[in-house]
Amino acid sequence: MSKTDKKLLKSLKARGLRRSTARDVVRATSGATKSRAARRVVADLSSVVDEVSDRLRQGPEKRSAAAKKAARTRKRKMRARSEAAKRGARKRAGAR
């Protein structure tokens, strides 16, 4: 294990990662053995980071609000198209 790998291992352990997990992360980043477990650990850590940052930015709530607004807009536009079609049908029926 190189000096930079040892620094990374020490840094990860200081931040609260378990020793075995930190060792897997270091192995995955060093390129020595890219085991499936090491890649899985890295993927899990990145998903956790994404989820935490999403919660900090209140992402899911904003997306939910945006989706509800879009649904309301679609319904409003649909109602307007329907009313216009009904008016046109009445006008065509009266012209006969």
mmCIF file of N, CA and C in Angstrom:
data_model
loop_
_atom_site.group_PDB
_atom_site.id
_atom_site.type_symbol
_atom_site.label_atom_id
_atom_site.label_comp_id
_atom_site.label_asym_id
_atom_site.label_seq_id
_atom_site.Cartn_x
_atom_site.Cartn_y
_atom_site.Cartn_z
ATOM 1 N N MET A 1 0.855 -1.170 0.000
ATOM 2 C CA MET A 1 0.000 0.000 0.000
ATOM 3 C C MET A 1 0.903 1.235 0.000
ATOM 4 N N SER A 2 0.639 2.139 -0.933
ATOM 5 C CA SER A 2 1.490 3.321 -1.054
ATOM 6 C C SER A 2 1.166 4.347 0.028
ATOM 7 N N LYS A 3 1.977 5.368 0.059
ATOM 8 C CA LYS A 3 1.812 6.412 1.067
ATOM 9 C C LYS A 3 0.481 7.147 0.874
ATOM 10 N N THR A 4 0.115 7.428 -0.387
ATOM 11 C CA THR A 4 -1.158 8.120 -0.631
ATOM 12 C C THR A 4 -2.343 7.236 -0.269
ATOM 13 N N ASP A 5 -2.205 5.929 -0.514
ATOM 14 C CA ASP A 5 -3.279 5.004 -0.131
ATOM 15 C C ASP A 5 -3.454 4.984 1.381
ATOM 16 N N LYS A 6 -2.344 5.005 2.097
ATOM 17 C CA LYS A 6 -2.426 5.017 3.562
ATOM 18 C C LYS A 6 -3.064 6.302 4.061
ATOM 19 N N LYS A 7 -2.747 7.425 3.397
ATOM 20 C CA LYS A 7 -3.366 8.702 3.782
ATOM 21 C C LYS A 7 -4.875 8.662 3.555
ATOM 22 N N LEU A 8 -5.265 8.112 2.404
ATOM 23 C CA LEU A 8 -6.696 8.002 2.104
ATOM 24 C C LEU A 8 -7.393 7.095 3.108
ATOM 25 N N LEU A 9 -6.763 5.977 3.434
ATOM 26 C CA LEU A 9 -7.327 5.049 4.409
ATOM 27 C C LEU A 9 -7.502 5.734 5.761
ATOM 28 N N LYS A 10 -6.489 6.446 6.182
ATOM 29 C CA LYS A 10 -6.550 7.149 7.465
ATOM 30 C C LYS A 10 -7.651 8.219 7.443
ATOM 31 N N SER A 11 -7.759 8.914 6.325
ATOM 32 C CA SER A 11 -8.769 9.961 6.191
ATOM 33 C C SER A 11 -10.179 9.376 6.232
ATOM 34 N N LEU A 12 -10.386 8.274 5.530
ATOM 35 C CA LEU A 12 -11.708 7.650 5.519
ATOM 36 C C LEU A 12 -12.094 7.133 6.901
ATOM 37 N N LYS A 13 -11.135 6.524 7.578
ATOM 38 C CA LYS A 13 -11.415 6.022 8.924
ATOM 39 C C LYS A 13 -11.708 7.169 9.883
ATOM 40 N N ALA A 14 -11.012 8.289 9.709
ATOM 41 C CA ALA A 14 -11.257 9.448 10.568
ATOM 42 C C ALA A 14 -12.649 10.035 10.349
ATOM 43 N N ARG A 15 -13.177 9.842 9.145
ATOM 44 C CA ARG A 15 -14.509 10.370 8.835
ATOM 45 C C ARG A 15 -15.623 9.396 9.203
ATOM 46 N N GLY A 16 -15.259 8.273 9.817
ATOM 47 C CA GLY A 16 -16.279 7.387 10.353
ATOM 48 C C GLY A 16 -16.553 6.132 9.557
ATOM 49 N N LEU A 17 -15.791 5.891 8.495
ATOM 50 C CA LEU A 17 -15.988 4.670 7.729
ATOM 51 C C LEU A 17 -15.353 3.502 8.471
ATOM 52 N N ARG A 18 -15.950 2.342 8.365
ATOM 53 C CA ARG A 18 -15.364 1.163 8.994
ATOM 54 C C ARG A 18 -14.068 0.803 8.287
ATOM 55 N N ARG A 19 -13.215 0.111 9.008
ATOM 56 C CA ARG A 19 -11.893 -0.210 8.480
ATOM 57 C C ARG A 19 -11.990 -1.058 7.213
ATOM 58 N N SER A 20 -12.839 -2.076 7.224
ATOM 59 C CA SER A 20 -12.942 -2.952 6.043
ATOM 60 C C SER A 20 -13.503 -2.199 4.847
ATOM 61 N N THR A 21 -14.481 -1.339 5.095
ATOM 62 C CA THR A 21 -15.062 -0.549 4.015
ATOM 63 C C THR A 21 -14.038 0.428 3.465
ATOM 64 N N ALA A 22 -13.317 1.080 4.365
ATOM 65 C CA ALA A 22 -12.286 2.021 3.937
ATOM 66 C C ALA A 22 -11.219 1.304 3.121
ATOM 67 N N ARG A 23 -10.851 0.100 3.541
ATOM 68 C CA ARG A 23 -9.849 -0.670 2.810
ATOM 69 C C ARG A 23 -10.361 -1.018 1.411
ATOM 70 N N ASP A 24 -11.641 -1.384 1.301
ATOM 71 C CA ASP A 24 -12.223 -1.683 -0.012
ATOM 72 C C ASP A 24 -12.217 -0.454 -0.913
ATOM 73 N N VAL A 25 -12.528 0.688 -0.343
ATOM 74 C CA VAL A 25 -12.532 1.931 -1.118
ATOM 75 C C VAL A 25 -11.134 2.234 -1.615
ATOM 76 N N VAL A 26 -10.139 2.091 -0.750
ATOM 77 C CA VAL A 26 -8.761 2.361 -1.144
ATOM 78 C C VAL A 26 -8.330 1.405 -2.244
ATOM 79 N N ARG A 27 -8.689 0.147 -2.120
ATOM 80 C CA ARG A 27 -8.344 -0.825 -3.158
ATOM 81 C C ARG A 27 -9.002 -0.464 -4.492
ATOM 82 N N ALA A 28 -10.226 -0.001 -4.422
ATOM 83 C CA ALA A 28 -10.943 0.353 -5.652
ATOM 84 C C ALA A 28 -10.313 1.559 -6.329
ATOM 85 N N THR A 29 -9.820 2.490 -5.542
ATOM 86 C CA THR A 29 -9.247 3.701 -6.124
ATOM 87 C C THR A 29 -7.797 3.514 -6.525
ATOM 88 N N SER A 30 -7.099 2.592 -5.906
ATOM 89 C CA SER A 30 -5.687 2.417 -6.233
ATOM 90 C C SER A 30 -5.490 1.677 -7.540
ATOM 91 N N GLY A 31 -6.462 0.898 -7.957
ATOM 92 C CA GLY A 31 -6.350 0.172 -9.211
ATOM 93 C C GLY A 31 -5.647 -1.158 -9.057
ATOM 94 N N ALA A 32 -5.255 -1.523 -7.853
ATOM 95 C CA ALA A 32 -4.549 -2.784 -7.643
ATOM 96 C C ALA A 32 -5.466 -3.957 -7.945
ATOM 97 N N THR A 33 -6.560 -4.062 -7.223
ATOM 98 C CA THR A 33 -7.550 -5.103 -7.480
ATOM 99 C C THR A 33 -8.914 -4.440 -7.480
ATOM 100 N N LYS A 34 -9.520 -4.408 -8.635
ATOM 101 C CA LYS A 34 -10.838 -3.777 -8.722
ATOM 102 C C LYS A 34 -11.897 -4.851 -8.522
ATOM 103 N N SER A 35 -12.037 -5.239 -7.271
ATOM 104 C CA SER A 35 -12.980 -6.303 -6.967
ATOM 105 C C SER A 35 -14.414 -5.787 -7.046
ATOM 106 N N ARG A 36 -15.321 -6.715 -7.205
ATOM 107 C CA ARG A 36 -16.733 -6.361 -7.299
ATOM 108 C C ARG A 36 -17.211 -5.719 -5.996
ATOM 109 N N ALA A 37 -16.718 -6.228 -4.873
ATOM 110 C CA ALA A 37 -17.132 -5.682 -3.575
ATOM 111 C C ALA A 37 -16.676 -4.237 -3.421
ATOM 112 N N ALA A 38 -15.457 -3.951 -3.876
ATOM 113 C CA ALA A 38 -14.944 -2.588 -3.760
ATOM 114 C C ALA A 38 -15.761 -1.630 -4.619
ATOM 115 N N ARG A 39 -16.088 -2.060 -5.841
ATOM 116 C CA ARG A 39 -16.896 -1.191 -6.706
ATOM 117 C C ARG A 39 -18.291 -0.991 -6.140
ATOM 118 N N ARG A 40 -18.827 -2.029 -5.515
ATOM 119 C CA ARG A 40 -20.152 -1.923 -4.904
ATOM 120 C C ARG A 40 -20.130 -0.924 -3.752
ATOM 121 N N VAL A 41 -19.066 -0.975 -2.940
ATOM 122 C CA VAL A 41 -18.940 -0.045 -1.818
ATOM 123 C C VAL A 41 -18.873 1.388 -2.325
ATOM 124 N N VAL A 42 -18.097 1.614 -3.368
ATOM 125 C CA VAL A 42 -17.982 2.960 -3.933
ATOM 126 C C VAL A 42 -19.339 3.425 -4.467
ATOM 127 N N ALA A 43 -20.061 2.546 -5.138
ATOM 128 C CA ALA A 43 -21.386 2.906 -5.657
ATOM 129 C C ALA A 43 -22.358 3.206 -4.519
ATOM 130 N N ASP A 44 -22.309 2.402 -3.453
ATOM 131 C CA ASP A 44 -23.180 2.646 -2.299
ATOM 132 C C ASP A 44 -22.873 3.982 -1.646
ATOM 133 N N LEU A 45 -21.594 4.276 -1.500
ATOM 134 C CA LEU A 45 -21.212 5.551 -0.882
ATOM 135 C C LEU A 45 -21.666 6.730 -1.726
ATOM 136 N N SER A 46 -21.516 6.620 -3.031
ATOM 137 C CA SER A 46 -21.937 7.737 -3.876
ATOM 138 C C SER A 46 -23.452 7.909 -3.841
ATOM 139 N N SER A 47 -24.208 6.801 -3.756
ATOM 140 C CA SER A 47 -25.663 6.937 -3.672
ATOM 141 C C SER A 47 -26.082 7.565 -2.348
ATOM 142 N N VAL A 48 -25.361 7.225 -1.286
ATOM 143 C CA VAL A 48 -25.661 7.840 0.016
ATOM 144 C C VAL A 48 -25.377 9.333 -0.035
ATOM 145 N N VAL A 49 -24.268 9.704 -0.639
ATOM 146 C CA VAL A 49 -23.920 11.122 -0.760
ATOM 147 C C VAL A 49 -24.980 11.851 -1.573
ATOM 148 N N ASP A 50 -25.430 11.250 -2.679
ATOM 149 C CA ASP A 50 -26.474 11.863 -3.500
ATOM 150 C C ASP A 50 -27.761 12.055 -2.712
ATOM 151 N N GLU A 51 -28.136 11.039 -1.937
ATOM 152 C CA GLU A 51 -29.374 11.125 -1.168
ATOM 153 C C GLU A 51 -29.293 12.211 -0.096
ATOM 154 N N VAL A 52 -28.158 12.287 0.591
ATOM 155 C CA VAL A 52 -27.997 13.292 1.640
ATOM 156 C C VAL A 52 -28.014 14.697 1.040
ATOM 157 N N SER A 53 -27.303 14.886 -0.069
ATOM 158 C CA SER A 53 -27.290 16.215 -0.680
ATOM 159 C C SER A 53 -28.668 16.574 -1.217
ATOM 160 N N ASP A 54 -29.410 15.585 -1.692
ATOM 161 C CA ASP A 54 -30.766 15.831 -2.176
ATOM 162 C C ASP A 54 -31.670 16.271 -1.028
ATOM 163 N N ARG A 55 -31.510 15.627 0.114
ATOM 164 C CA ARG A 55 -32.319 16.014 1.282
ATOM 165 C C ARG A 55 -31.940 17.398 1.793
ATOM 166 N N LEU A 56 -30.660 17.727 1.718
ATOM 167 C CA LEU A 56 -30.232 19.051 2.171
ATOM 168 C C LEU A 56 -30.822 20.149 1.291
ATOM 169 N N ARG A 57 -30.940 19.860 -0.002
ATOM 170 C CA ARG A 57 -31.499 20.847 -0.930
ATOM 171 C C ARG A 57 -33.013 20.735 -1.029
ATOM 172 N N GLN A 58 -33.598 19.825 -0.265
ATOM 173 C CA GLN A 58 -35.045 19.582 -0.276
ATOM 174 C C GLN A 58 -35.518 19.256 -1.690
ATOM 175 N N GLY A 59 -34.746 18.406 -2.368
ATOM 176 C CA GLY A 59 -35.015 18.060 -3.753
ATOM 177 C C GLY A 59 -36.318 17.318 -3.973
ATOM 178 N N PRO A 60 -36.585 16.237 -3.233
ATOM 179 C CA PRO A 60 -37.814 15.497 -3.515
ATOM 180 C C PRO A 60 -39.076 16.333 -3.316
ATOM 181 N N GLU A 61 -39.061 17.208 -2.320
ATOM 182 C CA GLU A 61 -40.237 18.059 -2.085
ATOM 183 C C GLU A 61 -40.431 19.015 -3.247
ATOM 184 N N LYS A 62 -39.326 19.597 -3.740
ATOM 185 C CA LYS A 62 -39.438 20.527 -4.861
ATOM 186 C C LYS A 62 -39.931 19.811 -6.109
ATOM 187 N N ARG A 63 -39.411 18.601 -6.334
ATOM 188 C CA ARG A 63 -39.844 17.848 -7.512
ATOM 189 C C ARG A 63 -41.318 17.502 -7.404
ATOM 190 N N SER A 64 -41.771 17.151 -6.202
ATOM 191 C CA SER A 64 -43.172 16.803 -6.000
ATOM 192 C C SER A 64 -44.057 18.009 -6.274
ATOM 193 N N ALA A 65 -43.650 19.169 -5.783
ATOM 194 C CA ALA A 65 -44.430 20.385 -6.012
ATOM 195 C C ALA A 65 -44.470 20.732 -7.499
ATOM 196 N N ALA A 66 -43.348 20.553 -8.171
ATOM 197 C CA ALA A 66 -43.294 20.845 -9.599
ATOM 198 C C ALA A 66 -44.188 19.885 -10.380
ATOM 199 N N ALA A 67 -44.212 18.632 -9.979
ATOM 200 C CA ALA A 67 -45.051 17.645 -10.655
ATOM 201 C C ALA A 67 -46.528 17.968 -10.465
ATOM 202 N N LYS A 68 -46.894 18.398 -9.256
ATOM 203 C CA LYS A 68 -48.295 18.750 -8.997
ATOM 204 C C LYS A 68 -48.707 19.963 -9.821
ATOM 205 N N LYS A 69 -47.804 20.942 -9.923
ATOM 206 C CA LYS A 69 -48.105 22.137 -10.710
ATOM 207 C C LYS A 69 -48.272 21.767 -12.179
ATOM 208 N N ALA A 70 -47.425 20.891 -12.674
ATOM 209 C CA ALA A 70 -47.521 20.464 -14.070
ATOM 210 C C ALA A 70 -48.838 19.733 -14.321
ATOM 211 N N ALA A 71 -49.267 18.922 -13.369
ATOM 212 C CA ALA A 71 -50.533 18.198 -13.521
ATOM 213 C C ALA A 71 -51.702 19.181 -13.550
ATOM 214 N N ARG A 72 -51.650 20.188 -12.691
ATOM 215 C CA ARG A 72 -52.722 21.202 -12.695
ATOM 216 C C ARG A 72 -52.762 21.935 -14.032
ATOM 217 N N THR A 73 -51.597 22.260 -14.566
ATOM 218 C CA THR A 73 -51.533 22.965 -15.844
ATOM 219 C C THR A 73 -52.104 22.106 -16.960
ATOM 220 N N ARG A 74 -51.749 20.829 -16.969
ATOM 221 C CA ARG A 74 -52.271 19.931 -17.998
ATOM 222 C C ARG A 74 -53.791 19.831 -17.919
ATOM 223 N N LYS A 75 -54.323 19.734 -16.704
ATOM 224 C CA LYS A 75 -55.777 19.651 -16.537
ATOM 225 C C LYS A 75 -56.455 20.931 -17.019
ATOM 226 N N ARG A 76 -55.863 22.084 -16.691
ATOM 227 C CA ARG A 76 -56.439 23.364 -17.093
ATOM 228 C C ARG A 76 -56.452 23.490 -18.615
ATOM 229 N N LYS A 77 -55.352 23.111 -19.255
ATOM 230 C CA LYS A 77 -55.272 23.176 -20.715
ATOM 231 C C LYS A 77 -56.276 22.211 -21.356
ATOM 232 N N MET A 78 -56.427 21.025 -20.766
ATOM 233 C CA MET A 78 -57.366 20.042 -21.288
ATOM 234 C C MET A 78 -58.800 20.579 -21.204
ATOM 235 N N ARG A 79 -59.119 21.200 -20.058
ATOM 236 C CA ARG A 79 -60.457 21.771 -19.894
ATOM 237 C C ARG A 79 -60.712 22.856 -20.933
ATOM 238 N N ALA A 80 -59.723 23.704 -21.183
ATOM 239 C CA ALA A 80 -59.876 24.779 -22.163
ATOM 240 C C ALA A 80 -60.091 24.204 -23.565
ATOM 241 N N ARG A 81 -59.335 23.151 -23.930
ATOM 242 C CA ARG A 81 -59.512 22.525 -25.248
ATOM 243 C C ARG A 81 -60.899 21.911 -25.369
ATOM 244 N N SER A 82 -61.347 21.289 -24.297
ATOM 245 C CA SER A 82 -62.656 20.648 -24.308
ATOM 246 C C SER A 82 -63.766 21.689 -24.489
ATOM 247 N N GLU A 83 -63.662 22.787 -23.755
ATOM 248 C CA GLU A 83 -64.671 23.859 -23.869
ATOM 249 C C GLU A 83 -64.680 24.443 -25.281
ATOM 250 N N ALA A 84 -63.515 24.648 -25.858
ATOM 251 C CA ALA A 84 -63.438 25.191 -27.213
ATOM 252 C C ALA A 84 -64.057 24.223 -28.210
ATOM 253 N N ALA A 85 -63.826 22.940 -28.032
ATOM 254 C CA ALA A 85 -64.397 21.939 -28.931
ATOM 255 C C ALA A 85 -65.917 21.926 -28.815
ATOM 256 N N LYS A 86 -66.418 22.054 -27.588
ATOM 257 C CA LYS A 86 -67.872 22.075 -27.394
ATOM 258 C C LYS A 86 -68.493 23.302 -28.049
ATOM 259 N N ARG A 87 -67.819 24.456 -27.899
ATOM 260 C CA ARG A 87 -68.342 25.674 -28.537
ATOM 261 C C ARG A 87 -68.366 25.514 -30.049
ATOM 262 N N GLY A 88 -67.316 24.952 -30.600
ATOM 263 C CA GLY A 88 -67.258 24.739 -32.047
ATOM 264 C C GLY A 88 -68.336 23.784 -32.516
ATOM 265 N N ALA A 89 -68.588 22.737 -31.752
ATOM 266 C CA ALA A 89 -69.600 21.764 -32.135
ATOM 267 C C ALA A 89 -70.995 22.409 -32.105
ATOM 268 N N ARG A 90 -71.251 23.240 -31.086
ATOM 269 C CA ARG A 90 -72.548 23.921 -31.008
ATOM 270 C C ARG A 90 -72.724 24.872 -32.194
ATOM 271 N N LYS A 91 -71.641 25.559 -32.547
ATOM 272 C CA LYS A 91 -71.712 26.521 -33.641
ATOM 273 C C LYS A 91 -71.967 25.782 -34.969
ATOM 274 N N ARG A 92 -71.286 24.661 -35.164
ATOM 275 C CA ARG A 92 -71.491 23.887 -36.403
ATOM 276 C C ARG A 92 -72.904 23.302 -36.454
ATOM 277 N N ALA A 93 -73.422 22.878 -35.303
ATOM 278 C CA ALA A 93 -74.760 22.294 -35.263
ATOM 279 C C ALA A 93 -75.817 23.358 -35.549
ATOM 280 N N GLY A 94 -75.596 24.585 -35.090
ATOM 281 C CA GLY A 94 -76.560 25.658 -35.295
ATOM 282 C C GLY A 94 -76.556 26.182 -36.727
ATOM 283 N N ALA A 95 -75.466 25.985 -37.452
ATOM 284 C CA ALA A 95 -75.356 26.497 -38.831
ATOM 285 C C ALA A 95 -76.121 25.627 -39.806
ATOM 286 N N ARG A 96 -76.509 24.437 -39.453
ATOM 287 C CA ARG A 96 -77.198 23.530 -40.362
ATOM 288 C C ARG A 96 -78.620 23.888 -40.562
#
